[in-house]
Tab-separated table of C-alpha atoms and ligand atoms in Angstrom:
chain	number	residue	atom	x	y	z
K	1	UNK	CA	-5.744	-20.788	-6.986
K	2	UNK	CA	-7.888	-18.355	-8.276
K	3	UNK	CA	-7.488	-14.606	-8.557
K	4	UNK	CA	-9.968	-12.770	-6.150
K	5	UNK	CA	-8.484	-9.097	-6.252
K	6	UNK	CA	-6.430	-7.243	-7.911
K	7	UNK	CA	-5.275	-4.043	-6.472
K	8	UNK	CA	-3.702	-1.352	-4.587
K	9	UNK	CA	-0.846	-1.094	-7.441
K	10	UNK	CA	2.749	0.856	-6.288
K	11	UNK	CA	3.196	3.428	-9.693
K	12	UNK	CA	6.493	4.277	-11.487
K	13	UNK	CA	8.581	5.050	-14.381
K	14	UNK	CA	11.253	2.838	-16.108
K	15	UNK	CA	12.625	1.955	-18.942
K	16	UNK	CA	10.792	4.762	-21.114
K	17	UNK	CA	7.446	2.839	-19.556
K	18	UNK	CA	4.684	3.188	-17.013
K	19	UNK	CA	4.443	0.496	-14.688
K	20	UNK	CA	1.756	-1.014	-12.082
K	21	UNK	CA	3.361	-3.194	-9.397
K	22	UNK	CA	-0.022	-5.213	-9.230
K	23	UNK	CA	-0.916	-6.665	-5.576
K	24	UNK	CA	-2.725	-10.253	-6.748
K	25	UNK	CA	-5.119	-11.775	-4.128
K	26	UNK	CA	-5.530	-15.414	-4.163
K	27	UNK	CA	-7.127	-17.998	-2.495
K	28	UNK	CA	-8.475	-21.729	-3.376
K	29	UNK	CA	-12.199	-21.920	-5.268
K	30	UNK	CA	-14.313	-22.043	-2.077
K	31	UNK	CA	-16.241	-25.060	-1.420
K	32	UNK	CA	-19.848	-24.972	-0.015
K	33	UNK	CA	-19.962	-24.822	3.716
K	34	UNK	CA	-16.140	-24.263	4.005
K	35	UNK	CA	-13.472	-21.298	4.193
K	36	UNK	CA	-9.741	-22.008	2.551
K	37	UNK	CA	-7.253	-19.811	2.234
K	38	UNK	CA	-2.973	-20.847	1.311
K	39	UNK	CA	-0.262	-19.578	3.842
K	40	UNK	CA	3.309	-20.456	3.066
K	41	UNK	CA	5.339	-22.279	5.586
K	42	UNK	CA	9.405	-21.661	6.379
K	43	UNK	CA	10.058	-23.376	3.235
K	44	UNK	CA	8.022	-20.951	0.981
K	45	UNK	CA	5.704	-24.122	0.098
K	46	UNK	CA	1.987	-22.996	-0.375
K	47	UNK	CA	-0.254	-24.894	2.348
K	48	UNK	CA	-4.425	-24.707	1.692
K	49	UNK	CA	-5.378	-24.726	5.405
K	50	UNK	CA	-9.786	-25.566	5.199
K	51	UNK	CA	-12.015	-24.799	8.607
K	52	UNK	CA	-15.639	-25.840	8.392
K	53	UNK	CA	-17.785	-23.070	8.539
K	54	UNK	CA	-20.173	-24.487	11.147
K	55	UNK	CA	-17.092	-25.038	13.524
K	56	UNK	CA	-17.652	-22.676	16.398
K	57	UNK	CA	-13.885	-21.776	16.852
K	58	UNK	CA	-14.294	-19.604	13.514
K	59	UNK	CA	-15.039	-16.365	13.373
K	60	UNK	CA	-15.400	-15.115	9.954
K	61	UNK	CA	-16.068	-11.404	10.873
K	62	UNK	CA	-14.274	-9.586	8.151
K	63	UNK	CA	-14.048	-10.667	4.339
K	64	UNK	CA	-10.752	-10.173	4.658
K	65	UNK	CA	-9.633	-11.876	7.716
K	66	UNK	CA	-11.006	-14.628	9.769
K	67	UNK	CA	-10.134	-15.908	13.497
K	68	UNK	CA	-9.664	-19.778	14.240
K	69	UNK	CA	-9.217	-21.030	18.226
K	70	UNK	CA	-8.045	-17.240	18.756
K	71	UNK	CA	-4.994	-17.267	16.158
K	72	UNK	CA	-5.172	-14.939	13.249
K	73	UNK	CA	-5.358	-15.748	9.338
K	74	UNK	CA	-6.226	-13.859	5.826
K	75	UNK	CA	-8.825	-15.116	3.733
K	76	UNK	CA	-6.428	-14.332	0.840
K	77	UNK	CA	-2.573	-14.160	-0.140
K	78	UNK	CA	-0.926	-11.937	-1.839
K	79	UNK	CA	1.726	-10.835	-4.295
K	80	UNK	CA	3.290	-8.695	-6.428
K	81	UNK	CA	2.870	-8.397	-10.007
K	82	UNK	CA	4.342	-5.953	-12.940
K	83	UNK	CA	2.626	-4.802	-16.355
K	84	UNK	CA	4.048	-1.904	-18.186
K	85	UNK	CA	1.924	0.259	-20.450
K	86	UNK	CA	3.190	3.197	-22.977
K	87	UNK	CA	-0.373	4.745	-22.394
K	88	UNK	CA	-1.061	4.787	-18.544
K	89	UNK	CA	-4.050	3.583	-19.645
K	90	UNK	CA	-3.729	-0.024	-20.958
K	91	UNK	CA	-1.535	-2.291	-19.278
K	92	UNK	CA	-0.026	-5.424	-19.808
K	93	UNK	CA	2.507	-7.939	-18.830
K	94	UNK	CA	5.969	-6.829	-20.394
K	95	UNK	CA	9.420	-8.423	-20.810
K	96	UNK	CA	11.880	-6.542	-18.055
K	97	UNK	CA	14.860	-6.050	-20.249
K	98	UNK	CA	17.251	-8.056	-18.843
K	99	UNK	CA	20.792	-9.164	-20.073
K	100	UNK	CA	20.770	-12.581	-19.165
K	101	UNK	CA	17.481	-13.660	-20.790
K	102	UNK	CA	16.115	-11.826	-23.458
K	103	UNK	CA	12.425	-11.692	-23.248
K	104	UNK	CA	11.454	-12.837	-19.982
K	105	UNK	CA	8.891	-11.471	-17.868
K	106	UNK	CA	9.844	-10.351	-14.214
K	107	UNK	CA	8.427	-13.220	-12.066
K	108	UNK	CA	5.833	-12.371	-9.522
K	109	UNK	CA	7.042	-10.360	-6.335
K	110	UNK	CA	6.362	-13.453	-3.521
K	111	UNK	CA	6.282	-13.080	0.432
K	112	UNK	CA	9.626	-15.046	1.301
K	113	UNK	CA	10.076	-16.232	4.682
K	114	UNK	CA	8.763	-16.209	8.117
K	115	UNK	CA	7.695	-12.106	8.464
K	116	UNK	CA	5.886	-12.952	5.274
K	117	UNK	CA	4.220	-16.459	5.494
K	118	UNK	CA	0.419	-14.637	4.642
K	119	UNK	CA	2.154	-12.600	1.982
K	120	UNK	CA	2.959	-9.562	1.104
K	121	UNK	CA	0.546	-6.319	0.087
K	122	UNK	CA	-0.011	-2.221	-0.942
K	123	UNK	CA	3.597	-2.026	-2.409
K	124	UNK	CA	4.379	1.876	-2.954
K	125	UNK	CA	7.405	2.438	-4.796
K	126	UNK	CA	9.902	5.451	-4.693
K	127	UNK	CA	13.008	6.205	-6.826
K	128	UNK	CA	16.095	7.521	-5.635
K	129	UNK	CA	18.995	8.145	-7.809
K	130	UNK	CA	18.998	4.792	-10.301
K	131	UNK	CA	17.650	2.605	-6.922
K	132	UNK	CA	13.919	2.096	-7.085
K	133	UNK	CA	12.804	1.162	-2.967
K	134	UNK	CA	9.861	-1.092	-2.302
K	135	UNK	CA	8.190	-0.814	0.934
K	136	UNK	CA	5.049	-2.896	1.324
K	137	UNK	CA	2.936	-4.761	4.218
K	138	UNK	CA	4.519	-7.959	5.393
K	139	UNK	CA	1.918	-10.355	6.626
K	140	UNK	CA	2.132	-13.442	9.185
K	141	UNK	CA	1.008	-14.945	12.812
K	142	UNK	CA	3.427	-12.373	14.202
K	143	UNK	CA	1.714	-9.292	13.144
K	144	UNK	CA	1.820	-6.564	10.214
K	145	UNK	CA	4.675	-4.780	9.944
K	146	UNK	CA	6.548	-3.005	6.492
K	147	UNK	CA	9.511	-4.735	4.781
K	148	UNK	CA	11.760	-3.236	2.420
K	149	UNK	CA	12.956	-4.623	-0.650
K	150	UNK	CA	15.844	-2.500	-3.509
K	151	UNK	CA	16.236	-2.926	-7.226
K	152	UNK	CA	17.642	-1.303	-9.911
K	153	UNK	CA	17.027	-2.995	-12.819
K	154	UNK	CA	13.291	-5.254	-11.663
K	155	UNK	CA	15.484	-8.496	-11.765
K	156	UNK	CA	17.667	-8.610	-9.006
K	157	UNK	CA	16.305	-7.554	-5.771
K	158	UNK	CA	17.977	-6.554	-2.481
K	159	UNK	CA	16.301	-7.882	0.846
K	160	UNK	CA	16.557	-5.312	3.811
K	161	UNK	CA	14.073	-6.813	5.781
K	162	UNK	CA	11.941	-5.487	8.002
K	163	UNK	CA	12.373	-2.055	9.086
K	164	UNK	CA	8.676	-0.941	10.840
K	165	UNK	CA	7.262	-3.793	13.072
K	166	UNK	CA	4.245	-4.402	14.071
K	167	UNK	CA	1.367	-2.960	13.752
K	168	UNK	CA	2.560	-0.966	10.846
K	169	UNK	CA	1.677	-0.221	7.794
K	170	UNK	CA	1.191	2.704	4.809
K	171	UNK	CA	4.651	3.533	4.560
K	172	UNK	CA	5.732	6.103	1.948
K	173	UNK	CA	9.505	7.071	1.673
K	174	UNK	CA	9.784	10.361	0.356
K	175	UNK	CA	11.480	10.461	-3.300
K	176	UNK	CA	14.410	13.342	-1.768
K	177	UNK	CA	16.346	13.770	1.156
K	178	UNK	CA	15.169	16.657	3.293
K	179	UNK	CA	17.678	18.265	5.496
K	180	UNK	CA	20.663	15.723	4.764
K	181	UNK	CA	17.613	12.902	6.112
K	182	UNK	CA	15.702	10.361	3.982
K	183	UNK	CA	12.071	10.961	5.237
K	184	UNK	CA	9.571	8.122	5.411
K	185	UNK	CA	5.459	8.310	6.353
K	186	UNK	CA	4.154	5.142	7.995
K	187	UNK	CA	1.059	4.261	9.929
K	188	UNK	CA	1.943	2.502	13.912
K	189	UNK	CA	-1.474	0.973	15.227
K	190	UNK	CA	-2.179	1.892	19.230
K	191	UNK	CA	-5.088	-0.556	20.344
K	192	UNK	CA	-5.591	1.466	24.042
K	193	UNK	CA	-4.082	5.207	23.581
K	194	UNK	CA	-4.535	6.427	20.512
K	195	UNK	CA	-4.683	5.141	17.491
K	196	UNK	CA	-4.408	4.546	13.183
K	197	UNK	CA	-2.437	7.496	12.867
K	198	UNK	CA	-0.376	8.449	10.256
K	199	UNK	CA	3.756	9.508	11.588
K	200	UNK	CA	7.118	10.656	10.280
K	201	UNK	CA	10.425	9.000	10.655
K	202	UNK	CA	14.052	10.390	10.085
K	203	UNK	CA	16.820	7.781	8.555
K	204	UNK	CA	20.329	8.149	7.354
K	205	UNK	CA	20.480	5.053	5.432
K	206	UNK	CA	16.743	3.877	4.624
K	207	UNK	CA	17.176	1.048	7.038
K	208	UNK	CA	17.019	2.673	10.172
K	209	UNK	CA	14.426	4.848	11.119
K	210	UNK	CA	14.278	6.961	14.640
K	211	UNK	CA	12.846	10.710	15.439
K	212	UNK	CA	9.512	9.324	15.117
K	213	UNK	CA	6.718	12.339	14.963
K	214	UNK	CA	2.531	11.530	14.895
K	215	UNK	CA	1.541	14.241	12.283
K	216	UNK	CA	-1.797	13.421	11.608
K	217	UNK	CA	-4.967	11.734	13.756
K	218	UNK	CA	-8.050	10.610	12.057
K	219	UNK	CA	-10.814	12.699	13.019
K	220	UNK	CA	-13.827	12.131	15.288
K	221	UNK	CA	-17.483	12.641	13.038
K	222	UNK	CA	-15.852	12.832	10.357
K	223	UNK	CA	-14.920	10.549	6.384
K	224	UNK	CA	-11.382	9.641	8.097
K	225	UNK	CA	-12.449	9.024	11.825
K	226	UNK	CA	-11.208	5.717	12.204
K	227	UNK	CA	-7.433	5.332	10.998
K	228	UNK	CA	-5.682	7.087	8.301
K	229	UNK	CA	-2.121	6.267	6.155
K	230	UNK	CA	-0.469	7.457	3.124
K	231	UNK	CA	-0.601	6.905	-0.035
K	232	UNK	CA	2.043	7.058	-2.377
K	233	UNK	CA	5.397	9.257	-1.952
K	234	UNK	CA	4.844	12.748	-1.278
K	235	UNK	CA	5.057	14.657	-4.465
K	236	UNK	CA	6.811	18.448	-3.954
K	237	UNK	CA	4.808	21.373	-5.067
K	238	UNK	CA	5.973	25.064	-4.058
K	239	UNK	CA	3.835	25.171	-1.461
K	240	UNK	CA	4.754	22.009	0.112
K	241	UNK	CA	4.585	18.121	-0.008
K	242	UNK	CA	1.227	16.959	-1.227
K	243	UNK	CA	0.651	13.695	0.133
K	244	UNK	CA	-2.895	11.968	-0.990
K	245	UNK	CA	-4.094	9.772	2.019
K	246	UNK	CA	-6.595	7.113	2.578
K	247	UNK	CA	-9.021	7.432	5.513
K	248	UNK	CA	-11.882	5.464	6.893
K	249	UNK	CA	-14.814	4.872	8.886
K	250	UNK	CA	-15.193	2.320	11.314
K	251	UNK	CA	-18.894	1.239	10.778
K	252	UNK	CA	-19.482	0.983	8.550
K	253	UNK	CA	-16.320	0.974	6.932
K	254	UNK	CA	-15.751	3.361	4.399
K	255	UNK	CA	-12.006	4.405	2.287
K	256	UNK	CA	-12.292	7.927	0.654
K	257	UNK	CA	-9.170	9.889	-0.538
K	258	UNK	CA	-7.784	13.101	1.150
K	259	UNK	CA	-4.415	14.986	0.984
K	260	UNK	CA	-2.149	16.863	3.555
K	261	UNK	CA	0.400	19.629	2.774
K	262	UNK	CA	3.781	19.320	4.830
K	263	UNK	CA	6.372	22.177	5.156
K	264	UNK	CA	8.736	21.440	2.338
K	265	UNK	CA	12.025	22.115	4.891
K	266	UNK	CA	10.600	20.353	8.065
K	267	UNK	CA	8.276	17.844	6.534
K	268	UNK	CA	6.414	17.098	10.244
K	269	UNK	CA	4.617	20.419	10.131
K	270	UNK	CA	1.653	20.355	8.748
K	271	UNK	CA	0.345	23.212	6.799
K	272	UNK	CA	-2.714	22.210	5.634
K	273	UNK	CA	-5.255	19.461	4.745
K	274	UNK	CA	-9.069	18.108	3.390
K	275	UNK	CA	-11.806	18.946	5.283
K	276	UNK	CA	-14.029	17.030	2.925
K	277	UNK	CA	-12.612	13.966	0.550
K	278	UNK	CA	-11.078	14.729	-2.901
K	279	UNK	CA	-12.405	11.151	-3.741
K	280	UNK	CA	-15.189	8.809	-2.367
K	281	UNK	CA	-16.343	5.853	-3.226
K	282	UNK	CA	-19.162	6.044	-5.783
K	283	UNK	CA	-19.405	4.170	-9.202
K	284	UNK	CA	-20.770	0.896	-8.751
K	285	UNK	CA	-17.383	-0.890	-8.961
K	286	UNK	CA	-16.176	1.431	-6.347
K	287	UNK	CA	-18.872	0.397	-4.177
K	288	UNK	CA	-19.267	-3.143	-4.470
K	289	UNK	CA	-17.317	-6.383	-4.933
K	290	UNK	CA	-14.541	-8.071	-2.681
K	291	UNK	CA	-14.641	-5.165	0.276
K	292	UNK	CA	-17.126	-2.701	-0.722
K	293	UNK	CA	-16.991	0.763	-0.185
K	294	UNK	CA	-13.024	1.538	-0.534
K	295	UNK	CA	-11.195	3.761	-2.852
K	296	UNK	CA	-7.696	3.010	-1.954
K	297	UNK	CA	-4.027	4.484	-3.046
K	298	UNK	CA	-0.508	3.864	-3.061
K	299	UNK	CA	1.111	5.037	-6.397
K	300	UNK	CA	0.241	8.091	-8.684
K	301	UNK	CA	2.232	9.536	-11.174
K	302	UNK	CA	2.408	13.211	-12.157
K	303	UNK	CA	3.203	14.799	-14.652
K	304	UNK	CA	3.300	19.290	-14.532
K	305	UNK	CA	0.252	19.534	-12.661
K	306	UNK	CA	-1.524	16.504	-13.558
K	307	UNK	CA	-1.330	13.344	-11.066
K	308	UNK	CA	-3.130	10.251	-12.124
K	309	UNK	CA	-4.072	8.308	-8.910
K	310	UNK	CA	-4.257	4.528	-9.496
K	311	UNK	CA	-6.461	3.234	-6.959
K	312	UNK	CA	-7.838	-0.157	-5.490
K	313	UNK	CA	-11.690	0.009	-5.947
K	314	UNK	CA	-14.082	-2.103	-3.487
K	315	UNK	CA	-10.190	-4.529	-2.964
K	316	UNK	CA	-11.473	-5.614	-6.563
K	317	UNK	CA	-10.395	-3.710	-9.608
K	318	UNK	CA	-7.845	-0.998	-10.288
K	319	UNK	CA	-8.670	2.163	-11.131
K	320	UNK	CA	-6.927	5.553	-12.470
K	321	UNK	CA	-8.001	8.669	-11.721
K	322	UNK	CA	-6.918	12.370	-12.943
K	323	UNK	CA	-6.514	15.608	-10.935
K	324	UNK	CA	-4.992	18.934	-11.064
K	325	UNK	CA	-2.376	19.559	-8.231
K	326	UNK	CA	-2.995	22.912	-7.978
K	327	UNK	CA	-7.022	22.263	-7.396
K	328	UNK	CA	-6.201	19.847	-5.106
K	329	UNK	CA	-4.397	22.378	-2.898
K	330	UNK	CA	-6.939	25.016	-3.615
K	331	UNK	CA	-9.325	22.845	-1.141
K	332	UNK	CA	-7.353	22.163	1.949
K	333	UNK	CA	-7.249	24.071	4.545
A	1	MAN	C1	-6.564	-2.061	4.594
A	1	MAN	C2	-5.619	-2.794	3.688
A	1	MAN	C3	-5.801	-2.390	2.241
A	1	MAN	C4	-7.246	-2.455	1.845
A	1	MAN	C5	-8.104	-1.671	2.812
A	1	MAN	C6	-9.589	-1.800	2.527
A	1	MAN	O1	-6.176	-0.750	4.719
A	1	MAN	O2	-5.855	-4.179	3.806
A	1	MAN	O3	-5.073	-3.258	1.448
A	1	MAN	O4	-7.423	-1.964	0.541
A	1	MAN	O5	-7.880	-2.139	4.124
A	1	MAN	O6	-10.018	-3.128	2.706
């Protein structure tokens, strides 16, 4: 297999380290004339399924997906991946400590079963208490939807399956309970009425999610008309949550950066958000390579006022970018 992207890394602290939570997109070196791409069947055994490209049953519309005899497939899979850095800056694969063998790397993060036979993607990760929660895209034939996955110590992992089904995606869980409620962000897909909007859900236990609210639209003429979904977990500032979201334009699609600011006490209200992006696709890198044109989020890390967004550039190459909270919520409105 060969490594086509790497990006859209969850963020966090542990063990006195920074760590990336990698997503790693592979797919077979592509012949001439022909599109392969691995899917993992119900025993978790990579398959290389090849389609000719002259074959008129494909559809290769989108870099990132393609359409065979009307089913569904990505042109990559992906996993997770973990490299720690002191820095922020330069990261590298590091031994998890770990009682039982001293030394070892965490293994790669892999899609397991049938809800994840395309793989699994965008993993933001939130800490509560000593528990760090993973919530990520699930891929397969049956749709998109987020699955949920607990550790403590980045070695032994708790399965809660899914817990947003399709079409979902973009789900942040916010790091505090509000209210006596966990809080979570996530992004429902409407095909007909409405649309790639980003909502709130209430839960008492992180598994079950109801009191669903649609808090923000994406916006018609303007850098996030298309669909819109969070970033990484909402970080708390005085004046409310700060939550950095991506948003997009249909065609041609472009992925710029924006924020929202929710009511600290009743997190559906919104106070206030970007009329313009804080961040748009630009440098070259940003702007070219796998899926050009995207600047893409799910982790950050802050520190006082500083928050350094790691990003997915063009679904190529991660990124890190600094800002100052309190500029940030000087612009929205
Ligand atoms: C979707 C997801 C992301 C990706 C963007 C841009 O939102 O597949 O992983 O970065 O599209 O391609």
């Amino acid at each position: 297999m060969k490594i086509e992207c790497l990006l859209n890394p969850g963020v966090f602290r542990f063990d006195g380290k920074i760590w990336l939570l990698l997503r790693v997109a592979e797919r077979p070196e592509q012949k001439p004339g022909m599109t392969s791409f691995p899917v993992l069947d119900e025993q978790g055994t990579l398959e290389i399924v090849e389609f000719d490209n002259s074959d008129p049953q494909l559809d290769l519309f989108d870099p990132r997906v393609i359409s065979y005899a009307g089913q569904d497939y990505l042109t990559t899979m992906s996993h997770l991946r973990l490299v720690a850095s002191e820095d922020g800056i330069h990261f590298r694969e590091h031994a998890v400590p770990h009682t039982a063998c001293a030394g070892c790397f965490s293994g790669p993060i892999l899609g397991q079963g049938d809800l994840e036979s395309y793989g699994i993607e965008d993993c933001r990760v939130v800490q509560i208490g000593e528990t760090y929660y993973l919530t990520f895209t699930q891929v397969s034939p049956h749709g998109v939807g987020v699955g949920l996955r607990s550790t403590r110590d980045w070695v032994n992992f708790r399965q809660h399956g899914m817990i947003f089904p399709p079409h979902n995606k973009d789900c942040a869980i916010f790091a505090e309970k509000i209210g006596g409620r966990y809080y979570a962000l996530h992004r429902p897909s409407s095909p007909v009425l409405g649309g790639n909007y980003i909502w709130i859900a209430e839960s008492l236990d992180l598994e079950h999610w109801g009191n669903h609210r649609c808090i923000a639209h994406s916006r018609k003429g303007m850098w996030d008309s298309a669909r819109v979904g969070a970033g990484g977990d909402p970080i708390r500032t005085p004046q409310g949550w700060l939550e950095i979201y991506h948003g997009a334009t249909a065609n041609p699609a472009r992925y710029c950066l924006g924020a929202l600011l929710l009511d600290l006490d009743e997190p559906w209200k919104v106070l206030a958000r970007s009329k313009d992006p804080i961040m748009e696709p630009l440098a070259d890198y940003e702007q070219v390579g796998f899926f050009g044109n995207v600047v893409f989020t799910n982790g950050h890390l802050v520190d006082g006022d500083e928050v350094t967004i790691y990003y997915g550039a063009s679904d190529s190459v991660i990124c890190g970018a600094r800002f100052s909270i309190a500029e940030i919520l000087e612009t929205l409105r």
